[in-house]
XYZ file of N, CA and C in Angstrom:
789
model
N 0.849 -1.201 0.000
C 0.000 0.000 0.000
C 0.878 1.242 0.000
N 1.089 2.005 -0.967
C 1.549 3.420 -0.954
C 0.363 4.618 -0.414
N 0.739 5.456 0.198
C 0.408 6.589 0.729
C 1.282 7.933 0.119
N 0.537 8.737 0.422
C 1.072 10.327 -0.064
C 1.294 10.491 1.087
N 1.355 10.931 2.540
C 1.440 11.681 3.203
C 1.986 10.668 4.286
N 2.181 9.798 4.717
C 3.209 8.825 5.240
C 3.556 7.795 4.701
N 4.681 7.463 5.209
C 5.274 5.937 4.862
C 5.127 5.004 5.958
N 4.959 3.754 5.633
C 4.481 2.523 6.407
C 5.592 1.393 5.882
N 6.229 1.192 6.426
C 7.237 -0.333 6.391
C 7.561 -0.921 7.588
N 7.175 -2.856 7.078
C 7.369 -3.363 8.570
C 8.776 -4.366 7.950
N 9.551 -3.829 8.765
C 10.477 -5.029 8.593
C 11.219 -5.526 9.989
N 11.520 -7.198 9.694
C 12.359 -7.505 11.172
C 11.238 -7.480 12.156
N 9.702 -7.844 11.972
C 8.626 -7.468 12.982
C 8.641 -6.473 13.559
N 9.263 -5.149 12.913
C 8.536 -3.717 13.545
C 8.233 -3.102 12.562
N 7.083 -2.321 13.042
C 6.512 -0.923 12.004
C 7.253 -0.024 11.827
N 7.168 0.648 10.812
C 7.973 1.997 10.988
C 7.071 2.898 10.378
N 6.596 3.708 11.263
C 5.142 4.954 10.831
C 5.604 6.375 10.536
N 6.255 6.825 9.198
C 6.935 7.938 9.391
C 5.893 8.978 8.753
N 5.702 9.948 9.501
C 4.531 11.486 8.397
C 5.816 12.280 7.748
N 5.281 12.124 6.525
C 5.816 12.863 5.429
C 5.589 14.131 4.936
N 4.689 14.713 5.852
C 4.489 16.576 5.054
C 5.293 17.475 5.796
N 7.256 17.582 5.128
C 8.006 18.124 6.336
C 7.763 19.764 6.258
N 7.241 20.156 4.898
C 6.941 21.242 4.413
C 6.136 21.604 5.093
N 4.899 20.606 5.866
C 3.928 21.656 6.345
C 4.262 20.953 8.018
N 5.538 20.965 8.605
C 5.222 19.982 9.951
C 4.825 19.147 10.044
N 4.788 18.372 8.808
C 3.793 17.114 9.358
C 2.416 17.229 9.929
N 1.948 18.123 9.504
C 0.615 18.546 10.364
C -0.835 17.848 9.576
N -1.638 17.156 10.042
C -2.585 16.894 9.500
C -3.409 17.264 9.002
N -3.667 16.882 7.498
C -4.630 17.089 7.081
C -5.963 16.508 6.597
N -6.761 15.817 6.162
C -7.933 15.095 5.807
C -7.220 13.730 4.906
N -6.286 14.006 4.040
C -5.799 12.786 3.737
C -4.917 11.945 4.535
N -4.022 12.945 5.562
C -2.917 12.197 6.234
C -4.095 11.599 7.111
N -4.790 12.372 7.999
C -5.692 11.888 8.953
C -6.436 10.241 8.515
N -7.105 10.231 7.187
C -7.551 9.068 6.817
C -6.183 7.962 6.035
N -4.671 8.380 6.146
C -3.824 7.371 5.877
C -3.307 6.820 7.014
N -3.861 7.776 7.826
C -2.978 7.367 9.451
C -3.823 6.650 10.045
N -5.026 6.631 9.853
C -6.332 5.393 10.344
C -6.016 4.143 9.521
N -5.981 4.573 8.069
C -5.313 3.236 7.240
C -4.161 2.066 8.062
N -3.026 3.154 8.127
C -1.985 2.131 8.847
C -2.327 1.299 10.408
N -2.971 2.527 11.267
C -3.196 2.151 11.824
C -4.104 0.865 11.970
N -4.766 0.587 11.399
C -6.043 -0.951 11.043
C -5.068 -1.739 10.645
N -4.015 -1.610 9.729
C -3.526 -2.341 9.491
C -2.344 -2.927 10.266
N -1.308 -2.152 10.674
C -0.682 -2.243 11.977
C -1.150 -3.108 12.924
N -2.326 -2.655 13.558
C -2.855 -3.761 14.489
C -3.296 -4.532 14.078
N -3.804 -4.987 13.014
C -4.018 -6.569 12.577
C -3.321 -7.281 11.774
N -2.413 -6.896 11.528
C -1.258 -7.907 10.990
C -0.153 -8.347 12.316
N -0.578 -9.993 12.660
C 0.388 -10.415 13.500
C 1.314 -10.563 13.332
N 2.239 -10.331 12.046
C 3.706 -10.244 12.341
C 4.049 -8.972 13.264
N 3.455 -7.275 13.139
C 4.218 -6.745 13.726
C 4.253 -6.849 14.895
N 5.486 -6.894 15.996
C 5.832 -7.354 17.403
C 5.785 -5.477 18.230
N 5.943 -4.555 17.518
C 6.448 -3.715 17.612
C 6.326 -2.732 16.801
N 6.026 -0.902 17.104
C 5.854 -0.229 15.845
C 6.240 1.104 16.378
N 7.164 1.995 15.155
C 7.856 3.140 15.792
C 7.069 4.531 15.046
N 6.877 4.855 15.898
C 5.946 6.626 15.095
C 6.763 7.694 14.493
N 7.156 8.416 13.817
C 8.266 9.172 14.015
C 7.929 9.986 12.709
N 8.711 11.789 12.634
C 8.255 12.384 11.739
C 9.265 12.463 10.813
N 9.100 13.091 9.589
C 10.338 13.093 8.386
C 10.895 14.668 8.646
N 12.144 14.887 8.534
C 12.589 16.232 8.528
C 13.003 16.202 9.982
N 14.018 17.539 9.687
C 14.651 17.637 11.355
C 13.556 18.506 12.388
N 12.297 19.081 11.770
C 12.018 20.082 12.309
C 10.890 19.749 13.106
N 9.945 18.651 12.782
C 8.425 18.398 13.360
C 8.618 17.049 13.478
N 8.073 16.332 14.589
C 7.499 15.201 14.488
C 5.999 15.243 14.005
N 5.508 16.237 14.364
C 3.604 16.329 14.504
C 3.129 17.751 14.697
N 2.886 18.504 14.279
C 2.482 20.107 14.533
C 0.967 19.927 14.817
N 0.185 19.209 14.835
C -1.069 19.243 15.476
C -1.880 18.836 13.335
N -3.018 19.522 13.852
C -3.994 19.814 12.746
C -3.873 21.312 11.836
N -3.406 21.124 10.515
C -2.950 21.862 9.769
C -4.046 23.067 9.683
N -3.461 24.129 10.341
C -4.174 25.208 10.336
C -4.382 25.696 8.812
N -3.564 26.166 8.247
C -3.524 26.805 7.159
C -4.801 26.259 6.338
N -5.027 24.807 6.304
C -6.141 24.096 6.052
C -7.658 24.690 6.522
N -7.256 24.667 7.907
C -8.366 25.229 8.384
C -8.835 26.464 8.232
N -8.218 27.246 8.190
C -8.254 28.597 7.286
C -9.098 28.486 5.939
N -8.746 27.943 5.301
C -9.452 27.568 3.755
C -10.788 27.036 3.721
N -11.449 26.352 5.347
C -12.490 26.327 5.563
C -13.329 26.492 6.796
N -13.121 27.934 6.973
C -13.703 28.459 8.287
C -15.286 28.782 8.155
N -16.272 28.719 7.047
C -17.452 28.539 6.799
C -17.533 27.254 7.502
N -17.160 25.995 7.163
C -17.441 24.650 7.508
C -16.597 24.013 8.207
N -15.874 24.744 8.853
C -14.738 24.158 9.746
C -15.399 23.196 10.617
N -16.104 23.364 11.119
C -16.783 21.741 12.549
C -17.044 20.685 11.573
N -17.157 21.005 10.279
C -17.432 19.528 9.492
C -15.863 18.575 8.960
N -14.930 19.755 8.633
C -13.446 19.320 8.642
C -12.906 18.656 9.661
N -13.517 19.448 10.769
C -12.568 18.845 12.172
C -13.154 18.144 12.709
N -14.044 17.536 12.162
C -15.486 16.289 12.961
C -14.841 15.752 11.670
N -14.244 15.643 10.423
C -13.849 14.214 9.546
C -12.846 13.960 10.069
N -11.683 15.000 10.179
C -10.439 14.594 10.235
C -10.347 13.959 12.165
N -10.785 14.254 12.920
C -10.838 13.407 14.260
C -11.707 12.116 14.455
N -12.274 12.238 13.126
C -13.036 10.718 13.204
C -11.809 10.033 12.793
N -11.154 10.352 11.844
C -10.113 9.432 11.495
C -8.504 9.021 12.619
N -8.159 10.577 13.168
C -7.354 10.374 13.889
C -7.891 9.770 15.630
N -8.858 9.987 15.894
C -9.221 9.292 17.171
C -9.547 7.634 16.774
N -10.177 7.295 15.789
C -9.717 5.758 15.307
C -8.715 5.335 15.266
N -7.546 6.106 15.179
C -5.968 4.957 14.689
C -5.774 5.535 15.793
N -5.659 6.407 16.867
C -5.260 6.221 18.113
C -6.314 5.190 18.973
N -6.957 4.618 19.006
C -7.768 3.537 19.130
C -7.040 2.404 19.169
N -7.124 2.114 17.950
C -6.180 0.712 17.293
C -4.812 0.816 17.754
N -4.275 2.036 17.746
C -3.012 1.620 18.336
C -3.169 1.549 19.965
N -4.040 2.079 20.525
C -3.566 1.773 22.053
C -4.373 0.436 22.439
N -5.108 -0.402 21.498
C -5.245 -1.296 21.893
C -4.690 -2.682 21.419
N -3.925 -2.860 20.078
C -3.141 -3.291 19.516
C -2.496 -3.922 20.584
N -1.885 -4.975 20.698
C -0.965 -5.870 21.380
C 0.671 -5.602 21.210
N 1.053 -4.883 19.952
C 2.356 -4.665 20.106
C 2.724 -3.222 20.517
N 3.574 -3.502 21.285
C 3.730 -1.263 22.055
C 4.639 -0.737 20.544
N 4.326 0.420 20.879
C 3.789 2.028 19.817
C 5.113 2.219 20.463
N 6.446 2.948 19.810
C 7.296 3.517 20.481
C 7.335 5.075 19.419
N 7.093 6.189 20.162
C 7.285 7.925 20.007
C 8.730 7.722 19.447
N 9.063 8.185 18.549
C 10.600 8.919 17.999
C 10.496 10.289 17.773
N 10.641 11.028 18.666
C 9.935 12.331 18.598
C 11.394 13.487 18.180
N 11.418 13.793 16.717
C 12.299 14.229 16.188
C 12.328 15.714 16.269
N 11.578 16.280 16.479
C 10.968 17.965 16.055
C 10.337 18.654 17.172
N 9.541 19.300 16.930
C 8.104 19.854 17.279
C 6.541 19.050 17.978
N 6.871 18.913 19.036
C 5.272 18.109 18.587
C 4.387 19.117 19.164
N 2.822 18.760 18.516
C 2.077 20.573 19.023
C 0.997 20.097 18.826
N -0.149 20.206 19.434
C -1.310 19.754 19.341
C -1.330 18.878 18.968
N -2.563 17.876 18.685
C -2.329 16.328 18.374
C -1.562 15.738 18.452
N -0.474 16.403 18.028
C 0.860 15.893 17.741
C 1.704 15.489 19.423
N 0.908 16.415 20.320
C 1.642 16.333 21.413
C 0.779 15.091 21.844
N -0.531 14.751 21.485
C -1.596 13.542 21.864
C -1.247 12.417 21.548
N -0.388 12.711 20.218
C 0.378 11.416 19.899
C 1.475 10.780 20.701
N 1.987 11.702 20.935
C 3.501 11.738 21.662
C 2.490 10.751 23.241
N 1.736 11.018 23.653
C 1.111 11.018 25.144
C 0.255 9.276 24.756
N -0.067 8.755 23.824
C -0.456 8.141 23.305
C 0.346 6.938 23.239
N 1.741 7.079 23.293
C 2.465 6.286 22.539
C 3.008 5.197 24.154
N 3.304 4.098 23.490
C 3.525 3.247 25.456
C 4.930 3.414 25.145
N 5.820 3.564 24.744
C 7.351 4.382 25.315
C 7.573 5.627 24.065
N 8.396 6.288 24.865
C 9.201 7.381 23.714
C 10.231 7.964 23.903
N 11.240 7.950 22.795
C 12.439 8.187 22.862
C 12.122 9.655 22.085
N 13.022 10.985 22.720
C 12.853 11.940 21.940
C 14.204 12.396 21.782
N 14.763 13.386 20.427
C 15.662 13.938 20.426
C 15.891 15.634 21.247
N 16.973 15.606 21.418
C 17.504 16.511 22.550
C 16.975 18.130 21.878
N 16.390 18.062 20.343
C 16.015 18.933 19.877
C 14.686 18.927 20.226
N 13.879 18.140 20.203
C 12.024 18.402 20.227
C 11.828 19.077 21.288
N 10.539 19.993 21.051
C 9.733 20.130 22.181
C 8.561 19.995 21.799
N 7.616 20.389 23.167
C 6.306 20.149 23.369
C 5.502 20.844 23.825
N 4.083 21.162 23.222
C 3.193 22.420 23.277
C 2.014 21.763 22.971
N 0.774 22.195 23.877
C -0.327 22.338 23.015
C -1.004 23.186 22.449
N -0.757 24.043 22.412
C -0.720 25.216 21.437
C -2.555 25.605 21.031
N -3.221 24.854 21.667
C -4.536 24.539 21.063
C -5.761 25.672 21.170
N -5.160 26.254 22.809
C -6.073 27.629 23.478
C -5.720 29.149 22.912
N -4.272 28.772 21.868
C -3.337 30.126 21.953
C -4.133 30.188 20.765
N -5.104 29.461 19.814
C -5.941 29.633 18.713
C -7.516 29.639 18.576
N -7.970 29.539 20.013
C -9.277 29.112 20.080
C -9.714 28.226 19.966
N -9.004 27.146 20.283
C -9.416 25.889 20.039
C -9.095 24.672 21.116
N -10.215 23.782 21.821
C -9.803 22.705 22.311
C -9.277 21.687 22.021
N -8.632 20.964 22.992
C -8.046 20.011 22.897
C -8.491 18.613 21.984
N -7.847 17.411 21.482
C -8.342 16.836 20.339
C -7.134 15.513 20.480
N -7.168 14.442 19.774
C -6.046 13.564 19.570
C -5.865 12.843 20.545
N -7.154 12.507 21.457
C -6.769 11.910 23.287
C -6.007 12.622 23.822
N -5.614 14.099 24.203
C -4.568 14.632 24.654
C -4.839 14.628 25.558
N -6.720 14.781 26.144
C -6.748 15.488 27.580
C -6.882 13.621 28.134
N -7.226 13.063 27.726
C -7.382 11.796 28.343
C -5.831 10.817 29.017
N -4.698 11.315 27.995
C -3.355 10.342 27.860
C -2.896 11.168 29.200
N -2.503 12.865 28.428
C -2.007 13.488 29.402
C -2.134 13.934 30.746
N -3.718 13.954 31.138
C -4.287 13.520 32.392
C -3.626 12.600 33.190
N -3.606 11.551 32.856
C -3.246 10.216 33.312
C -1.202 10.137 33.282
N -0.776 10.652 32.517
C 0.700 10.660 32.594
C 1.201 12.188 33.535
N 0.582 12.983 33.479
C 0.998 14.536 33.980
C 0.459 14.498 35.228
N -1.122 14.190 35.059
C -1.120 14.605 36.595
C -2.413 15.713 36.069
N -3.330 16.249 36.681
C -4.638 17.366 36.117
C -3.859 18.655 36.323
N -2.617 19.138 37.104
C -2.177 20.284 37.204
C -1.557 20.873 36.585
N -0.140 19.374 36.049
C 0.230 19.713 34.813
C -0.508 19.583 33.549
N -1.061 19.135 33.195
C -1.950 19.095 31.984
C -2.712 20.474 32.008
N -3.148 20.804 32.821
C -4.263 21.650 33.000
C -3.158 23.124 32.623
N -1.906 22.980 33.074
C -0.711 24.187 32.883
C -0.836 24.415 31.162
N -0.278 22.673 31.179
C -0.192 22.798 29.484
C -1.112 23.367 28.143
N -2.485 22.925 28.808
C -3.888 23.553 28.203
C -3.722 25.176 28.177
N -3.874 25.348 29.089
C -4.173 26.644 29.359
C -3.200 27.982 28.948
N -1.684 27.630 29.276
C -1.112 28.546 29.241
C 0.067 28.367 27.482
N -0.211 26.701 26.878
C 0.525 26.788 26.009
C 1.577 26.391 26.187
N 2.661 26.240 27.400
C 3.825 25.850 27.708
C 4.470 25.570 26.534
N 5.953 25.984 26.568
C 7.003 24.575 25.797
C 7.888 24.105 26.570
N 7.338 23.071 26.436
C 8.698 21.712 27.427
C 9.789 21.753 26.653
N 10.808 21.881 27.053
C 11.699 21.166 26.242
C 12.056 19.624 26.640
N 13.288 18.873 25.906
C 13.021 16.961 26.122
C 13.416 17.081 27.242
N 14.600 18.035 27.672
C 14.714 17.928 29.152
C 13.487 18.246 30.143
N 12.663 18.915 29.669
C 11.319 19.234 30.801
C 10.527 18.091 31.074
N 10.127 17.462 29.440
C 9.237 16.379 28.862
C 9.925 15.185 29.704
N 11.341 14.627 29.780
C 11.633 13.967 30.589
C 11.515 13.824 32.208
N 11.697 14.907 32.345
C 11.680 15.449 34.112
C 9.961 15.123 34.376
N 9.300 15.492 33.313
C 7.741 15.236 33.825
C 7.190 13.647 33.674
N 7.892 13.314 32.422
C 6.861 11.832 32.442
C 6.511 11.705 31.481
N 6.878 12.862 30.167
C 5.867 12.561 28.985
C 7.015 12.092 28.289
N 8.073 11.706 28.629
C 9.129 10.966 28.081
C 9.950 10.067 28.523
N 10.382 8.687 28.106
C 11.088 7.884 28.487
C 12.785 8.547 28.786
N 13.173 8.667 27.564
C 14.919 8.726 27.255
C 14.918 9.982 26.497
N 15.763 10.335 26.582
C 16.354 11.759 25.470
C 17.674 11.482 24.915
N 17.726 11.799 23.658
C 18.876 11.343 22.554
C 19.171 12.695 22.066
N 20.918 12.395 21.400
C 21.096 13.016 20.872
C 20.379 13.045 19.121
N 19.614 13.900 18.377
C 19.386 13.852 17.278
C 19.427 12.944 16.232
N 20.899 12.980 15.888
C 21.652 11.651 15.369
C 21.153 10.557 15.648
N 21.229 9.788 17.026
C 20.995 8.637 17.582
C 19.593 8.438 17.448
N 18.678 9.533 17.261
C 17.508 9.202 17.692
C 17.019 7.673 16.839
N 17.151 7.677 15.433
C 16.245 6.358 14.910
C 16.990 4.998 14.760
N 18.338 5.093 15.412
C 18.911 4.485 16.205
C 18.570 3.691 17.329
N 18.330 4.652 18.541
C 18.233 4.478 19.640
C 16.407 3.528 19.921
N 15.671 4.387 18.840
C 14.431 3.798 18.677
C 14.121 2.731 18.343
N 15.086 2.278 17.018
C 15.075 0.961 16.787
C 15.493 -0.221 17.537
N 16.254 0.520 17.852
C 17.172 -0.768 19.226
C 16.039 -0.954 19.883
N 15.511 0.283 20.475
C 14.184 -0.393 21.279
C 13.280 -0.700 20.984
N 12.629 -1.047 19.683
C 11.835 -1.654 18.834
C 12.048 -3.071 18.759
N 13.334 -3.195 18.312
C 14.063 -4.650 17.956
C 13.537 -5.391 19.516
N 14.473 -4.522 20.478
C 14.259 -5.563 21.608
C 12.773 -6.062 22.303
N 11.585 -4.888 22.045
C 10.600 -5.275 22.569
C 9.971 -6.258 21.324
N 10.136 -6.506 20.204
C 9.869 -7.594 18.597
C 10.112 -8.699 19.452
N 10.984 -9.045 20.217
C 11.764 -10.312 20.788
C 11.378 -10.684 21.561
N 10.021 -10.271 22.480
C 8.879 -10.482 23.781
C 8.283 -10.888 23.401
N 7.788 -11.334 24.567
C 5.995 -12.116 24.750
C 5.122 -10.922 24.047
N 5.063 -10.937 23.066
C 3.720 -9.912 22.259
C 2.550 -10.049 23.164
N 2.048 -11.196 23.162
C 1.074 -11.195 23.949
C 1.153 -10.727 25.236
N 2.024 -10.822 26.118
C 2.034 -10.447 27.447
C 2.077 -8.845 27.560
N 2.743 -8.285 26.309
C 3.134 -6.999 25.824
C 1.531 -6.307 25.955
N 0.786 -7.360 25.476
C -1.043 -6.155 24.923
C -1.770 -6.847 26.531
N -1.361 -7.181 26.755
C -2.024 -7.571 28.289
C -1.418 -6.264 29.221
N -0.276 -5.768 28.906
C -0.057 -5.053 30.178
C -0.134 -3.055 29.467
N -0.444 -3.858 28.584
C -1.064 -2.266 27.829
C -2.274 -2.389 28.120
N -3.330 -3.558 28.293
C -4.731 -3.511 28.690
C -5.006 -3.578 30.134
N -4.347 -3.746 30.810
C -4.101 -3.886 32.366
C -4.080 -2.431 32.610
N -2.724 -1.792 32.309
C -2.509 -0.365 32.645
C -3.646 0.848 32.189
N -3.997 0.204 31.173
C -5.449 0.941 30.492
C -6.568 1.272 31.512
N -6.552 0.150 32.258
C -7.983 -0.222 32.778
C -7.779 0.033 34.061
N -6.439 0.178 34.887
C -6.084 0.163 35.772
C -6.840 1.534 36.126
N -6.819 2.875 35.489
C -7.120 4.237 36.777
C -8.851 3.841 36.513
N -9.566 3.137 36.441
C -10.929 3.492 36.276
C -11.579 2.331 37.261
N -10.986 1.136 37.133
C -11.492 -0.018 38.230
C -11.085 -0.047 39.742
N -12.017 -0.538 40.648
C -11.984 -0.750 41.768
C -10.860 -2.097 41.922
N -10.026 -2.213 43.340
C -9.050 -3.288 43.553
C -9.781 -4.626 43.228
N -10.646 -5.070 43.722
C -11.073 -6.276 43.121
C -11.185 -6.760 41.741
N -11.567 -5.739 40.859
C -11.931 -5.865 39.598
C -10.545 -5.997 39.235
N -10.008 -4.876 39.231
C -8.594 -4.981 38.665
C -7.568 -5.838 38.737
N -7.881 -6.618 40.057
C -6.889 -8.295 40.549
C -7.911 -9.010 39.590
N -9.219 -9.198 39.249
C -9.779 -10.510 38.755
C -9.454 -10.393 37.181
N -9.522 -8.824 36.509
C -8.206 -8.472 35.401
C -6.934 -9.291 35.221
N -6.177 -9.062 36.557
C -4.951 -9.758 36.196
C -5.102 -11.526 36.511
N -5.578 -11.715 37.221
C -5.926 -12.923 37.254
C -5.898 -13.547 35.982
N -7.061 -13.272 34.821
C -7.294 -13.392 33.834
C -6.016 -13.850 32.943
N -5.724 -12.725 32.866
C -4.068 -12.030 31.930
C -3.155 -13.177 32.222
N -2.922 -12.996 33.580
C -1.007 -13.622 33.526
C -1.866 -15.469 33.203
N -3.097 -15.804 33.464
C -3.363 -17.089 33.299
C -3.517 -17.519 31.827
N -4.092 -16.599 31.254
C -3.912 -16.997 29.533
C -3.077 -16.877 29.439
N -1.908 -16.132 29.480
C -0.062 -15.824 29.538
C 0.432 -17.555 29.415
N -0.128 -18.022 30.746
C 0.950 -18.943 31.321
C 0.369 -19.945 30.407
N -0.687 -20.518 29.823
C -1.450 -20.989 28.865
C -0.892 -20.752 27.373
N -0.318 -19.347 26.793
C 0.306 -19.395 25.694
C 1.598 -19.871 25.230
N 1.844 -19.846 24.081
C 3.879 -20.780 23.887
C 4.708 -20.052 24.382
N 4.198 -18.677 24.462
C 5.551 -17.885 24.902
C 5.505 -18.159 26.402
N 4.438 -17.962 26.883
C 4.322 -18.001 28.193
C 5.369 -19.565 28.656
N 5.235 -20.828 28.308
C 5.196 -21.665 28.336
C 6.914 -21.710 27.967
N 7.035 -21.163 26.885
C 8.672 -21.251 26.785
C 9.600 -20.291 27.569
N 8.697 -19.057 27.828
C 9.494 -18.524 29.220
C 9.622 -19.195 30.095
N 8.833 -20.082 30.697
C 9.311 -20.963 31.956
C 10.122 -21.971 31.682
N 10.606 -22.555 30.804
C 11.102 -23.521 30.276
C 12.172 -22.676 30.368
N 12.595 -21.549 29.503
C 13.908 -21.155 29.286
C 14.710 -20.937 30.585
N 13.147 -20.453 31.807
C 14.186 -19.547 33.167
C 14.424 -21.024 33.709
N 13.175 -22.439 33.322
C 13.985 -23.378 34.272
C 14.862 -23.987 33.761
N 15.439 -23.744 32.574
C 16.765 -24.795 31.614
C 17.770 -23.277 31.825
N 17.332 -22.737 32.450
C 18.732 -21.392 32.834
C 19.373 -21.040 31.530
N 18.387 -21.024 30.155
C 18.759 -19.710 28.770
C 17.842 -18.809 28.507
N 18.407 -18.260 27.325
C 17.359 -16.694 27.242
C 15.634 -17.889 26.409
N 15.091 -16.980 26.636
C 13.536 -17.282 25.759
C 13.739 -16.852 24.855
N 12.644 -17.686 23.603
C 13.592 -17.671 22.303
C 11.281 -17.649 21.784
N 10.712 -16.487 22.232
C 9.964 -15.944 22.109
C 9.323 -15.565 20.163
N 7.959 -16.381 20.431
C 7.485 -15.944 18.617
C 6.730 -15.108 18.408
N 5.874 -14.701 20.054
C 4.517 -13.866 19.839
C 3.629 -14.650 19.548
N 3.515 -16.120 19.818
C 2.080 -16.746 19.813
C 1.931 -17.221 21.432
């Protein structure tokens, strides 16, 4: 499948999800929005991928949000633009946070509205020592969009989020790290490097155990303690029931590494 506005290649069991409009930030528009739901469907239902990396083209943006300039061109019908294009992008953030293989952020640029939802979205992220982070969303009249208030809630905290809303902030990776909305910080260079390495190594896991503890952690701020133990209950018992599960114990009791397929 070719796309205009990103590229999609899985090789070695990882994705590689790169947005291609470096001219406009990478910023979405009605086609990227419905190619990025594309991959996304597809991403999560193809069981080879173990693993899938997000990341933008150009040194300057990973994600600038929703392409204003666009929106400009239709401010008569703008709620009908931004009711298509979030039908599409709140679907592939869907699929990916429920997908079984973890989403890793390569956050090269800019990320800014949506773009910062993505970033908040993603279950690890490596960013370069250049990106920062804004939601930029109030400084235009406009609310929040892309799961931002839902991810970033839950990773920030309502005070910081509520900072970020309101006043616009820019984190830089050193801030973004210090808070939580980032794993690691790289130098530039290293970044699709450093990403892949950690792509590769999570390809080489229990996949399955991988979307169990993305559905665990999901479910975790909304359920009561009981519910949430009869959750894991569930989980680690189909786990121990699957091959991987089954060849992890084998490997820790024959004392070698697990030699893991994702079934």
């Amino acid at each position: 499948m070719t796309y205009s506005t990103l590229d999609y290649d899985v090789r070695d069991a990882v994705a590689w999800i790169t947005f291609k409009r470096p001219d406009r930030f990478n910023a979405l528009d009605q086609v990227m929005a419905r190619e990025f739901c594309d991959v996304a469907n597809r991403c999560s239902s193809d069981r080879g991928v173990r693993a899938a990396v997000l990341t933008g083209s150009g040194e300057q943006a990973f994600c600038a949000g929703g392409d204003v300039s666009v929106f400009g061109e239709h401010l008569e019908a703008l709620d009908l633009l931004v009711k298509e294009i979030t039908t599409y992008l709140h679907a592939a953030v869907s699929r990916f946070a429920r997908m079984r293989a973890p989403l890793i952020g390569a956050v090269n640029g800019v990320a800014a509205g949506a773009g910062l939802g993505l970033v908040a979205c993603c279950d690890l992220v490596v960013a370069a020592e250049s990106a920062t982070f804004t939601s930029a969303y109030t400084r235009i009249g406009l609310a929040p969009d892309g799961s931002s208030t839902y991810f970033l809630n839950r990773l920030l905290g309502p005070r910081r989020a509520m900072e970020l809303f309101l006043t616009n902030r820019v984190l830089s990776s050193a801030e973004a790290l210090d808070w939580g909305l980032v794993n690691r910080v790289v130098p530039a260079e290293r970044l699709a490097e450093e990403a892949g390495a950690l792509a590769r190594q999570l390809a080489e896991g229990p996949t399955e155990a991988h979307g169990s503890v993305k559905r665990l952690l999901e479910s975790a701020a909304g359920a009561g303690l009981e519910t949430q133990m009869e959750q894991e209950s569930l989980a680690i018992a189909a786990a121990g029931a699957s091959a991987d599960g089954q060849e992890g114990i084998r490997a820790f009791l024959e004392k070698r590494p697990p030699r893991f397929t994702g079934a």
